[in-house]
Short mmCIF file of C-alpha atoms in Angstrom, two decimals:
data_model
loop_
_atom_site.label_atom_id
_atom_site.label_comp_id
_atom_site.label_asym_id
_atom_site.label_seq_id
_atom_site.Cartn_x
_atom_site.Cartn_y
_atom_site.Cartn_z
CA MET A 105 -28.49 96.36 -45.73
CA SER A 106 -25.15 97.94 -46.58
CA GLN A 107 -22.99 98.95 -43.62
CA PHE A 108 -21.53 101.80 -45.70
CA LYS A 109 -23.08 105.24 -45.74
CA TYR A 110 -21.92 108.71 -46.81
CA GLU A 111 -23.47 111.81 -45.28
CA LEU A 112 -22.90 115.26 -46.76
CA ILE A 113 -22.90 117.60 -43.77
CA LYS A 114 -22.03 120.96 -45.30
CA GLU A 115 -20.75 122.59 -48.48
CA ASP A 116 -18.35 125.52 -48.38
CA LYS A 117 -20.11 128.71 -49.44
CA TYR A 118 -17.36 129.91 -51.80
CA THR A 119 -15.83 126.68 -53.16
CA HIS A 120 -16.83 123.11 -53.98
CA ALA A 121 -15.34 121.83 -50.70
CA ARG A 122 -17.50 119.50 -48.65
CA LEU A 123 -17.69 118.46 -45.03
CA GLY A 124 -18.82 114.86 -44.80
CA ARG A 125 -18.98 111.67 -42.80
CA ILE A 126 -18.45 108.11 -44.03
CA CYS A 127 -19.83 105.26 -41.92
CA THR A 128 -18.09 101.87 -42.30
CA PRO A 129 -18.14 98.56 -40.40
CA HIS A 130 -14.99 99.64 -38.54
CA GLY A 131 -15.88 103.21 -37.69
CA ILE A 132 -16.70 106.68 -38.92
CA ILE A 133 -14.44 108.77 -41.16
CA GLU A 134 -14.72 112.57 -41.08
CA THR A 135 -13.99 114.09 -44.49
CA PRO A 136 -12.07 115.57 -46.19
CA ILE A 137 -9.46 113.07 -45.03
CA PHE A 138 -5.88 112.03 -45.77
CA MET A 139 -5.22 108.30 -45.60
CA PRO A 140 -1.71 107.08 -44.68
CA VAL A 141 -0.51 104.33 -47.02
CA GLY A 142 0.34 100.93 -45.56
CA THR A 143 1.35 99.14 -48.76
CA GLN A 144 2.46 95.86 -47.14
CA ALA A 145 -0.15 95.90 -44.35
CA THR A 146 1.96 98.38 -42.42
CA VAL A 147 2.51 102.12 -42.63
CA LYS A 148 6.29 102.17 -42.85
CA ALA A 149 8.04 102.97 -39.53
CA MET A 150 4.71 103.42 -37.68
CA THR A 151 2.84 101.19 -35.22
CA PRO A 152 -0.98 101.06 -35.25
CA GLU A 153 -0.97 102.68 -31.82
CA GLU A 154 1.08 105.61 -33.12
CA LEU A 155 -1.29 106.03 -36.07
CA LYS A 156 -4.20 106.28 -33.67
CA GLU A 157 -2.22 108.72 -31.53
CA ILE A 158 -1.80 111.12 -34.47
CA GLY A 159 -5.47 110.84 -35.45
CA ALA A 160 -5.39 108.53 -38.48
CA GLN A 161 -8.99 107.54 -39.18
CA ILE A 162 -8.36 105.13 -42.05
CA ILE A 163 -5.33 103.61 -43.76
CA LEU A 164 -4.75 102.15 -47.21
CA SER A 165 -3.18 98.82 -48.12
CA ASN A 166 -2.19 97.41 -51.51
CA THR A 167 -3.93 94.47 -53.13
CA TYR A 168 -1.12 93.70 -55.59
CA HIS A 169 1.63 93.50 -52.98
CA LEU A 170 -0.45 91.51 -50.48
CA TYR A 171 -1.50 89.08 -53.21
CA LEU A 172 2.16 88.38 -54.02
CA ARG A 173 3.27 88.33 -50.38
CA PRO A 174 2.07 86.85 -48.01
CA GLY A 175 -0.95 85.89 -50.17
CA HIS A 176 -4.60 86.84 -49.77
CA ASN A 177 -5.62 83.38 -48.58
CA LEU A 178 -3.16 83.58 -45.70
CA VAL A 179 -4.55 86.99 -44.71
CA LYS A 180 -8.08 85.56 -44.88
CA LYS A 181 -7.01 82.63 -42.67
CA ALA A 182 -5.65 85.16 -40.16
CA GLY A 183 -9.12 86.71 -39.89
CA GLY A 184 -8.72 89.38 -42.54
CA LEU A 185 -6.50 92.40 -42.85
CA HIS A 186 -7.79 94.13 -39.71
CA SER A 187 -6.90 91.19 -37.52
CA PHE A 188 -3.68 90.39 -39.39
CA MET A 189 -2.22 93.88 -38.94
CA HIS A 190 -3.82 94.74 -35.58
CA TRP A 191 -5.84 97.71 -36.89
CA ASP A 192 -9.47 98.06 -35.80
CA ARG A 193 -10.32 101.23 -37.72
CA PRO A 194 -11.37 101.43 -41.40
CA ILE A 195 -9.09 100.15 -44.18
CA LEU A 196 -9.18 100.83 -47.92
CA THR A 197 -7.52 98.52 -50.43
CA ASP A 198 -6.72 99.59 -53.97
CA SER A 199 -7.26 97.15 -56.82
CA GLY A 200 -3.62 96.60 -57.68
CA GLY A 201 -4.17 98.08 -61.12
CA PHE A 202 -1.71 100.94 -60.72
CA GLN A 203 1.09 98.63 -59.57
CA VAL A 204 0.47 96.19 -62.41
CA PHE A 205 0.37 98.88 -65.07
CA SER A 206 3.36 100.79 -63.74
CA GLN A 207 5.55 97.81 -64.66
CA ALA A 208 5.09 98.00 -68.43
CA ASN A 209 7.97 95.64 -69.16
CA LEU A 210 6.48 92.90 -66.97
CA ARG A 211 2.84 92.72 -68.14
CA GLU A 212 0.48 91.91 -71.02
CA ILE A 213 -2.98 93.51 -71.17
CA SER A 214 -6.08 91.95 -72.70
CA GLU A 215 -9.84 92.41 -72.32
CA ASP A 216 -9.81 89.54 -69.83
CA GLY A 217 -7.27 91.14 -67.53
CA VAL A 218 -3.52 91.36 -67.13
CA TYR A 219 -0.76 88.76 -67.16
CA PHE A 220 2.31 89.95 -65.30
CA LYS A 221 5.54 88.78 -63.77
CA SER A 222 6.15 89.11 -60.06
CA TYR A 223 8.78 91.68 -59.18
CA LEU A 224 9.80 89.35 -56.36
CA ASP A 225 10.74 86.18 -58.24
CA GLY A 226 9.66 86.56 -61.88
CA SER A 227 6.77 84.10 -61.52
CA ARG A 228 3.82 84.60 -63.90
CA HIS A 229 0.42 85.71 -62.60
CA PHE A 230 -2.97 86.87 -63.86
CA ILE A 231 -5.33 89.46 -62.36
CA GLY A 232 -8.63 90.40 -63.95
CA PRO A 233 -11.74 91.94 -62.41
CA GLU A 234 -12.95 88.66 -60.90
CA LYS A 235 -9.53 87.82 -59.44
CA ALA A 236 -9.16 91.35 -58.03
CA MET A 237 -12.50 90.95 -56.25
CA GLU A 238 -11.49 87.53 -54.94
CA ILE A 239 -8.33 89.04 -53.45
CA GLU A 240 -10.03 92.12 -52.01
CA ASN A 241 -12.91 90.09 -50.56
CA ALA A 242 -10.34 87.87 -48.82
CA LEU A 243 -8.43 90.87 -47.45
CA GLY A 244 -11.67 92.26 -46.02
CA ALA A 245 -11.14 96.02 -46.20
CA ASP A 246 -14.10 98.34 -45.59
CA ILE A 247 -13.63 100.15 -48.92
CA ILE A 248 -12.35 98.35 -52.02
CA MET A 249 -11.56 99.46 -55.58
CA CYS A 250 -12.56 98.20 -58.99
CA PHE A 251 -9.82 96.83 -61.20
CA ASP A 252 -8.87 99.47 -63.75
CA GLU A 253 -6.15 100.51 -66.18
CA CYS A 254 -4.20 103.59 -65.16
CA THR A 255 -3.18 105.14 -68.48
CA PRO A 256 0.29 106.68 -68.61
CA TYR A 257 1.15 110.31 -69.28
CA PRO A 258 1.37 111.19 -72.06
CA ALA A 259 -0.83 108.81 -74.06
CA GLU A 260 -2.47 108.91 -77.49
CA LYS A 261 -6.18 109.74 -77.48
CA GLU A 262 -7.29 106.56 -79.23
CA TYR A 263 -5.38 104.44 -76.70
CA VAL A 264 -6.98 106.34 -73.81
CA ARG A 265 -10.44 105.92 -75.32
CA LYS A 266 -10.04 102.14 -75.64
CA SER A 267 -8.59 101.97 -72.14
CA SER A 268 -11.52 103.96 -70.77
CA ASP A 269 -13.99 101.53 -72.38
CA MET A 270 -12.10 98.58 -70.91
CA THR A 271 -12.12 100.16 -67.44
CA ILE A 272 -15.92 100.51 -67.67
CA ASN A 273 -16.31 96.88 -68.70
CA TRP A 274 -14.01 95.77 -65.92
CA ALA A 275 -16.03 97.84 -63.42
CA LYS A 276 -19.20 96.00 -64.45
CA ARG A 277 -17.48 92.67 -63.94
CA CYS A 278 -16.11 93.77 -60.56
CA LYS A 279 -19.55 94.80 -59.37
CA SER A 280 -21.15 91.52 -60.42
CA SER A 281 -18.40 89.43 -58.80
CA ASN A 282 -18.08 91.28 -55.48
CA GLN A 283 -19.12 88.67 -52.91
CA ARG A 284 -19.33 91.07 -49.95
CA PRO A 285 -21.32 94.15 -51.07
CA ASP A 286 -22.90 94.63 -47.64
CA ASP A 287 -19.68 95.08 -45.67
CA GLN A 288 -17.22 96.09 -48.42
CA ALA A 289 -18.06 99.27 -50.35
CA LEU A 290 -16.82 98.94 -53.94
CA PHE A 291 -15.74 102.22 -55.57
CA GLY A 292 -15.67 102.77 -59.32
CA ILE A 293 -12.51 104.44 -60.67
CA LEU A 294 -12.85 107.27 -63.18
CA GLN A 295 -10.27 107.22 -65.95
CA GLY A 296 -9.84 109.00 -69.29
CA GLY A 297 -6.38 110.49 -69.14
CA LEU A 298 -6.21 114.23 -69.70
CA TYR A 299 -8.82 114.33 -72.47
CA LYS A 300 -11.84 116.27 -71.23
CA ASP A 301 -14.40 114.58 -73.47
CA ILE A 302 -13.22 111.06 -72.58
CA ARG A 303 -13.06 111.93 -68.88
CA ILE A 304 -16.63 113.24 -68.86
CA GLU A 305 -17.95 110.29 -70.86
CA ASN A 306 -16.16 107.86 -68.55
CA ALA A 307 -17.53 109.62 -65.46
CA LYS A 308 -21.11 109.49 -66.76
CA ARG A 309 -20.88 105.81 -67.63
CA MET A 310 -19.24 104.93 -64.31
CA VAL A 311 -21.86 106.87 -62.33
CA ASP A 312 -24.60 105.02 -64.24
CA LEU A 313 -23.26 101.81 -62.69
CA ASP A 314 -24.23 103.22 -59.27
CA PHE A 315 -21.26 102.52 -57.02
CA PRO A 316 -21.23 103.61 -53.33
CA GLY A 317 -18.31 105.96 -54.10
CA TYR A 318 -16.02 107.09 -56.89
CA SER A 319 -12.26 107.32 -57.20
CA ILE A 320 -10.53 109.66 -59.62
CA GLY A 321 -7.60 107.77 -61.09
CA GLY A 322 -4.97 108.42 -63.72
CA LEU A 323 -3.85 111.73 -62.23
CA SER A 324 -0.65 112.61 -60.38
CA VAL A 325 1.26 110.44 -62.87
CA GLY A 326 3.64 113.14 -64.08
CA GLU A 327 1.31 115.66 -65.70
CA PRO A 328 1.64 119.42 -64.91
CA LYS A 329 -0.19 120.48 -61.76
CA ASP A 330 -2.49 122.98 -63.49
CA ILE A 331 -3.63 120.37 -66.01
CA MET A 332 -4.32 117.91 -63.22
CA LEU A 333 -6.46 120.45 -61.36
CA ASP A 334 -8.36 121.39 -64.53
CA THR A 335 -9.07 117.72 -65.22
CA LEU A 336 -10.28 117.27 -61.65
CA ALA A 337 -12.61 120.27 -61.94
CA ASN A 338 -14.01 118.93 -65.22
CA VAL A 339 -15.28 115.66 -63.70
CA GLU A 340 -16.33 116.88 -60.25
CA GLU A 341 -19.77 118.04 -61.37
CA TYR A 342 -20.58 114.62 -62.83
CA ILE A 343 -20.09 112.75 -59.54
CA PRO A 344 -23.25 112.64 -57.40
CA LYS A 345 -23.16 114.86 -54.34
CA ASN A 346 -24.38 112.00 -52.14
CA LYS A 347 -21.32 109.84 -52.91
CA PRO A 348 -17.73 110.27 -51.63
CA ARG A 349 -14.97 111.29 -54.05
CA TYR A 350 -11.46 109.92 -53.71
CA LEU A 351 -8.45 111.41 -55.53
CA MET A 352 -5.86 108.66 -55.73
CA GLY A 353 -2.14 109.20 -55.12
CA VAL A 354 -2.15 112.84 -54.02
CA GLY A 355 -0.54 113.95 -50.75
CA SER A 356 1.40 117.22 -51.01
CA PRO A 357 -0.04 119.96 -48.77
CA ASP A 358 -0.91 122.27 -51.67
CA LEU A 359 -2.76 119.60 -53.64
CA LEU A 360 -4.68 118.44 -50.57
CA ILE A 361 -6.03 121.96 -50.21
CA GLU A 362 -6.60 122.46 -53.95
CA GLY A 363 -8.28 119.06 -54.22
CA ALA A 364 -10.64 119.76 -51.34
CA ILE A 365 -11.55 123.12 -52.90
CA ARG A 366 -12.58 121.15 -56.00
CA GLY A 367 -14.83 118.81 -54.05
CA VAL A 368 -12.57 115.87 -53.16
CA ASP A 369 -13.29 114.00 -49.91
CA MET A 370 -10.48 111.44 -49.69
CA PHE A 371 -6.75 111.44 -50.50
CA ASP A 372 -3.84 109.03 -50.13
CA CYS A 373 -0.14 109.10 -50.95
CA VAL A 374 3.17 107.52 -49.96
CA LEU A 375 4.80 110.98 -50.08
CA PRO A 376 4.93 111.82 -46.34
CA THR A 377 6.61 108.58 -45.30
CA ARG A 378 8.81 108.32 -48.40
CA ILE A 379 10.36 111.77 -48.02
CA ALA A 380 10.64 111.18 -44.27
CA ARG A 381 12.87 108.16 -44.85
CA ASN A 382 15.05 110.37 -47.04
CA GLY A 383 15.41 113.05 -44.38
CA SER A 384 12.80 115.63 -45.45
CA VAL A 385 9.91 116.93 -43.38
CA PHE A 386 6.93 119.23 -43.81
CA THR A 387 6.89 122.38 -41.70
CA SER A 388 4.58 125.38 -41.45
CA HIS A 389 7.18 127.36 -43.42
CA GLY A 390 7.85 124.81 -46.16
CA LYS A 391 9.72 121.55 -46.63
CA LEU A 392 12.91 121.12 -44.62
CA VAL A 393 15.76 118.71 -45.37
CA VAL A 394 16.77 117.98 -41.81
CA ARG A 395 19.79 115.88 -42.73
CA ASN A 396 21.54 118.95 -44.19
CA ALA A 397 24.70 120.19 -42.45
CA LYS A 398 23.22 123.56 -41.48
CA TYR A 399 21.03 121.84 -38.89
CA ALA A 400 23.95 120.17 -37.07
CA GLN A 401 23.70 122.64 -34.17
CA ASP A 402 20.04 123.63 -34.54
CA PHE A 403 18.37 122.76 -31.25
CA SER A 404 14.90 123.91 -32.28
CA PRO A 405 12.08 121.47 -33.15
CA LEU A 406 11.35 120.40 -36.70
CA ASP A 407 8.45 122.87 -36.73
CA SER A 408 8.05 125.43 -33.95
CA GLU A 409 4.31 125.62 -34.69
CA CYS A 410 3.73 121.86 -34.46
CA ASP A 411 2.58 120.18 -31.24
CA CYS A 412 3.26 116.57 -32.24
CA TYR A 413 5.24 114.22 -30.00
CA VAL A 414 8.38 114.62 -32.13
CA CYS A 415 8.36 118.42 -32.09
CA ARG A 416 7.72 118.48 -28.34
CA ASN A 417 10.65 116.21 -27.53
CA TYR A 418 13.38 116.24 -30.20
CA THR A 419 15.54 118.79 -31.99
CA ARG A 420 16.64 119.17 -35.58
CA ALA A 421 20.23 118.57 -34.51
CA TYR A 422 19.36 115.26 -32.86
CA ILE A 423 17.25 114.00 -35.75
CA ARG A 424 19.97 115.02 -38.22
CA HIS A 425 22.45 113.04 -36.15
CA LEU A 426 20.18 109.99 -36.29
CA PHE A 427 19.97 110.18 -40.08
CA ASN A 428 23.71 110.56 -40.50
CA ALA A 429 24.32 107.67 -38.11
CA GLY A 430 21.92 105.44 -40.03
CA GLU A 431 19.64 104.97 -37.02
CA ILE A 432 16.14 103.53 -37.58
CA LEU A 433 14.69 106.08 -35.14
CA ALA A 434 15.39 108.85 -37.68
CA ALA A 435 12.84 107.47 -40.15
CA ARG A 436 10.37 106.77 -37.36
CA LEU A 437 10.46 110.30 -35.97
CA ALA A 438 10.32 111.98 -39.39
CA SER A 439 7.47 109.73 -40.53
CA TYR A 440 5.50 110.38 -37.35
CA HIS A 441 5.86 114.15 -37.80
CA ASN A 442 5.00 114.19 -41.51
CA LEU A 443 1.86 112.12 -41.09
CA TYR A 444 0.80 114.21 -38.10
CA PHE A 445 1.36 117.38 -40.17
CA LEU A 446 -0.96 116.21 -42.97
CA ILE A 447 -3.62 114.79 -40.66
CA LYS A 448 -3.61 118.05 -38.68
CA LEU A 449 -3.82 119.99 -41.96
CA MET A 450 -6.97 118.08 -42.91
CA SER A 451 -8.49 118.77 -39.50
CA ARG A 452 -7.82 122.49 -39.94
CA MET A 453 -9.37 122.34 -43.40
CA ARG A 454 -12.52 120.74 -42.00
CA GLU A 455 -12.80 123.55 -39.48
CA ALA A 456 -12.35 126.12 -42.27
CA ILE A 457 -15.13 124.53 -44.31
CA LYS A 458 -17.44 124.78 -41.30
CA THR A 459 -16.97 128.55 -41.27
CA ASP A 460 -16.85 129.05 -45.07
CA SER A 461 -13.27 130.28 -44.76
CA LEU A 462 -11.32 127.70 -46.79
CA LEU A 463 -10.12 130.26 -49.34
CA ASP A 464 -8.77 132.43 -46.54
CA PHE A 465 -7.12 129.38 -45.01
CA ARG A 466 -5.47 128.53 -48.34
CA LYS A 467 -4.18 132.08 -48.75
CA GLU A 468 -2.64 132.14 -45.27
CA PHE A 469 -1.21 128.62 -45.52
CA PHE A 470 0.32 129.18 -48.96
CA ALA A 471 1.86 132.51 -47.95
CA LYS A 472 3.58 130.93 -44.95
CA TYR A 473 4.56 127.71 -46.71
CA GLY A 474 5.99 129.47 -49.74
CA TYR A 475 3.50 128.35 -52.39
CA GLN A 476 2.32 130.71 -55.13
CA LEU A 477 -1.40 131.10 -55.70
#
């Protein structure tokens, strides 16, 4: 019997938003959810204890990077990713496809898989569906992804069509070679670029393969926001209601809300920790670049409406000083706050779905944050 189960608890009365619950071997995930990204088996600048403190229910790690360093067999020898990184809640690993395909000058694609050069030392490697499953089975995450090709934007229609067919074939091979279907839920990844007909055809074929969940890939790769949201809306109706939906690589506050309105259950992105390391933070009234000179004597918290540890104890002036002094604590405090902000946002969205008030929540949040509807 599979240890993975998705339960649809409630649908918002006025949108496609869903309140759900995902059961995994390492705990329950309340959806919609934002997943902090721990590419190298660590969420940058955060300890596992701090992630629990801010309410992170699940984190994501990267198959490609962990395969290259320290190696999936070493992680397996350590007892799997949970034991290796001291995290006892759910983990999701991507397939490594996006990282491989984002390095166009370092790889060669064929029907078998992809040959690529390591960005670390230039050594030559091969990952295909079977190898991706070998790596992900060794890592031991609760939710794992099929190997796919993430088509670039823009891309010619004929190229996208061939790529979509290859992604379907690779998904079949992933499913047949997954050695741990009972404790690792394998998600199919929907591709098809920005072509509606290819997207819908790909979704139908992927759903026919009957995966426990479905990821929506190939978006948030540089296309205009309105086109991304239209593409998302086009495929949503073809994904079964009794399966979770995961929009890959999306993490800005507006797109988390817009994605949930269009029926997405799971999100991930490096955005909150990446901008934190560069001195930017989310606040209730929009993004703030705390390292700017105008905050040198600002003794207010990053966000006066936030109750996180950072906002309760530190000022903008102090955090700006840390950034300008090159102190590691600057990135830690900003990362903590940004992740807390998004995790709290998802919690507030779940409450809004319970009361069929997500559209009202969006209107109020956008007005305060400075977004245009």
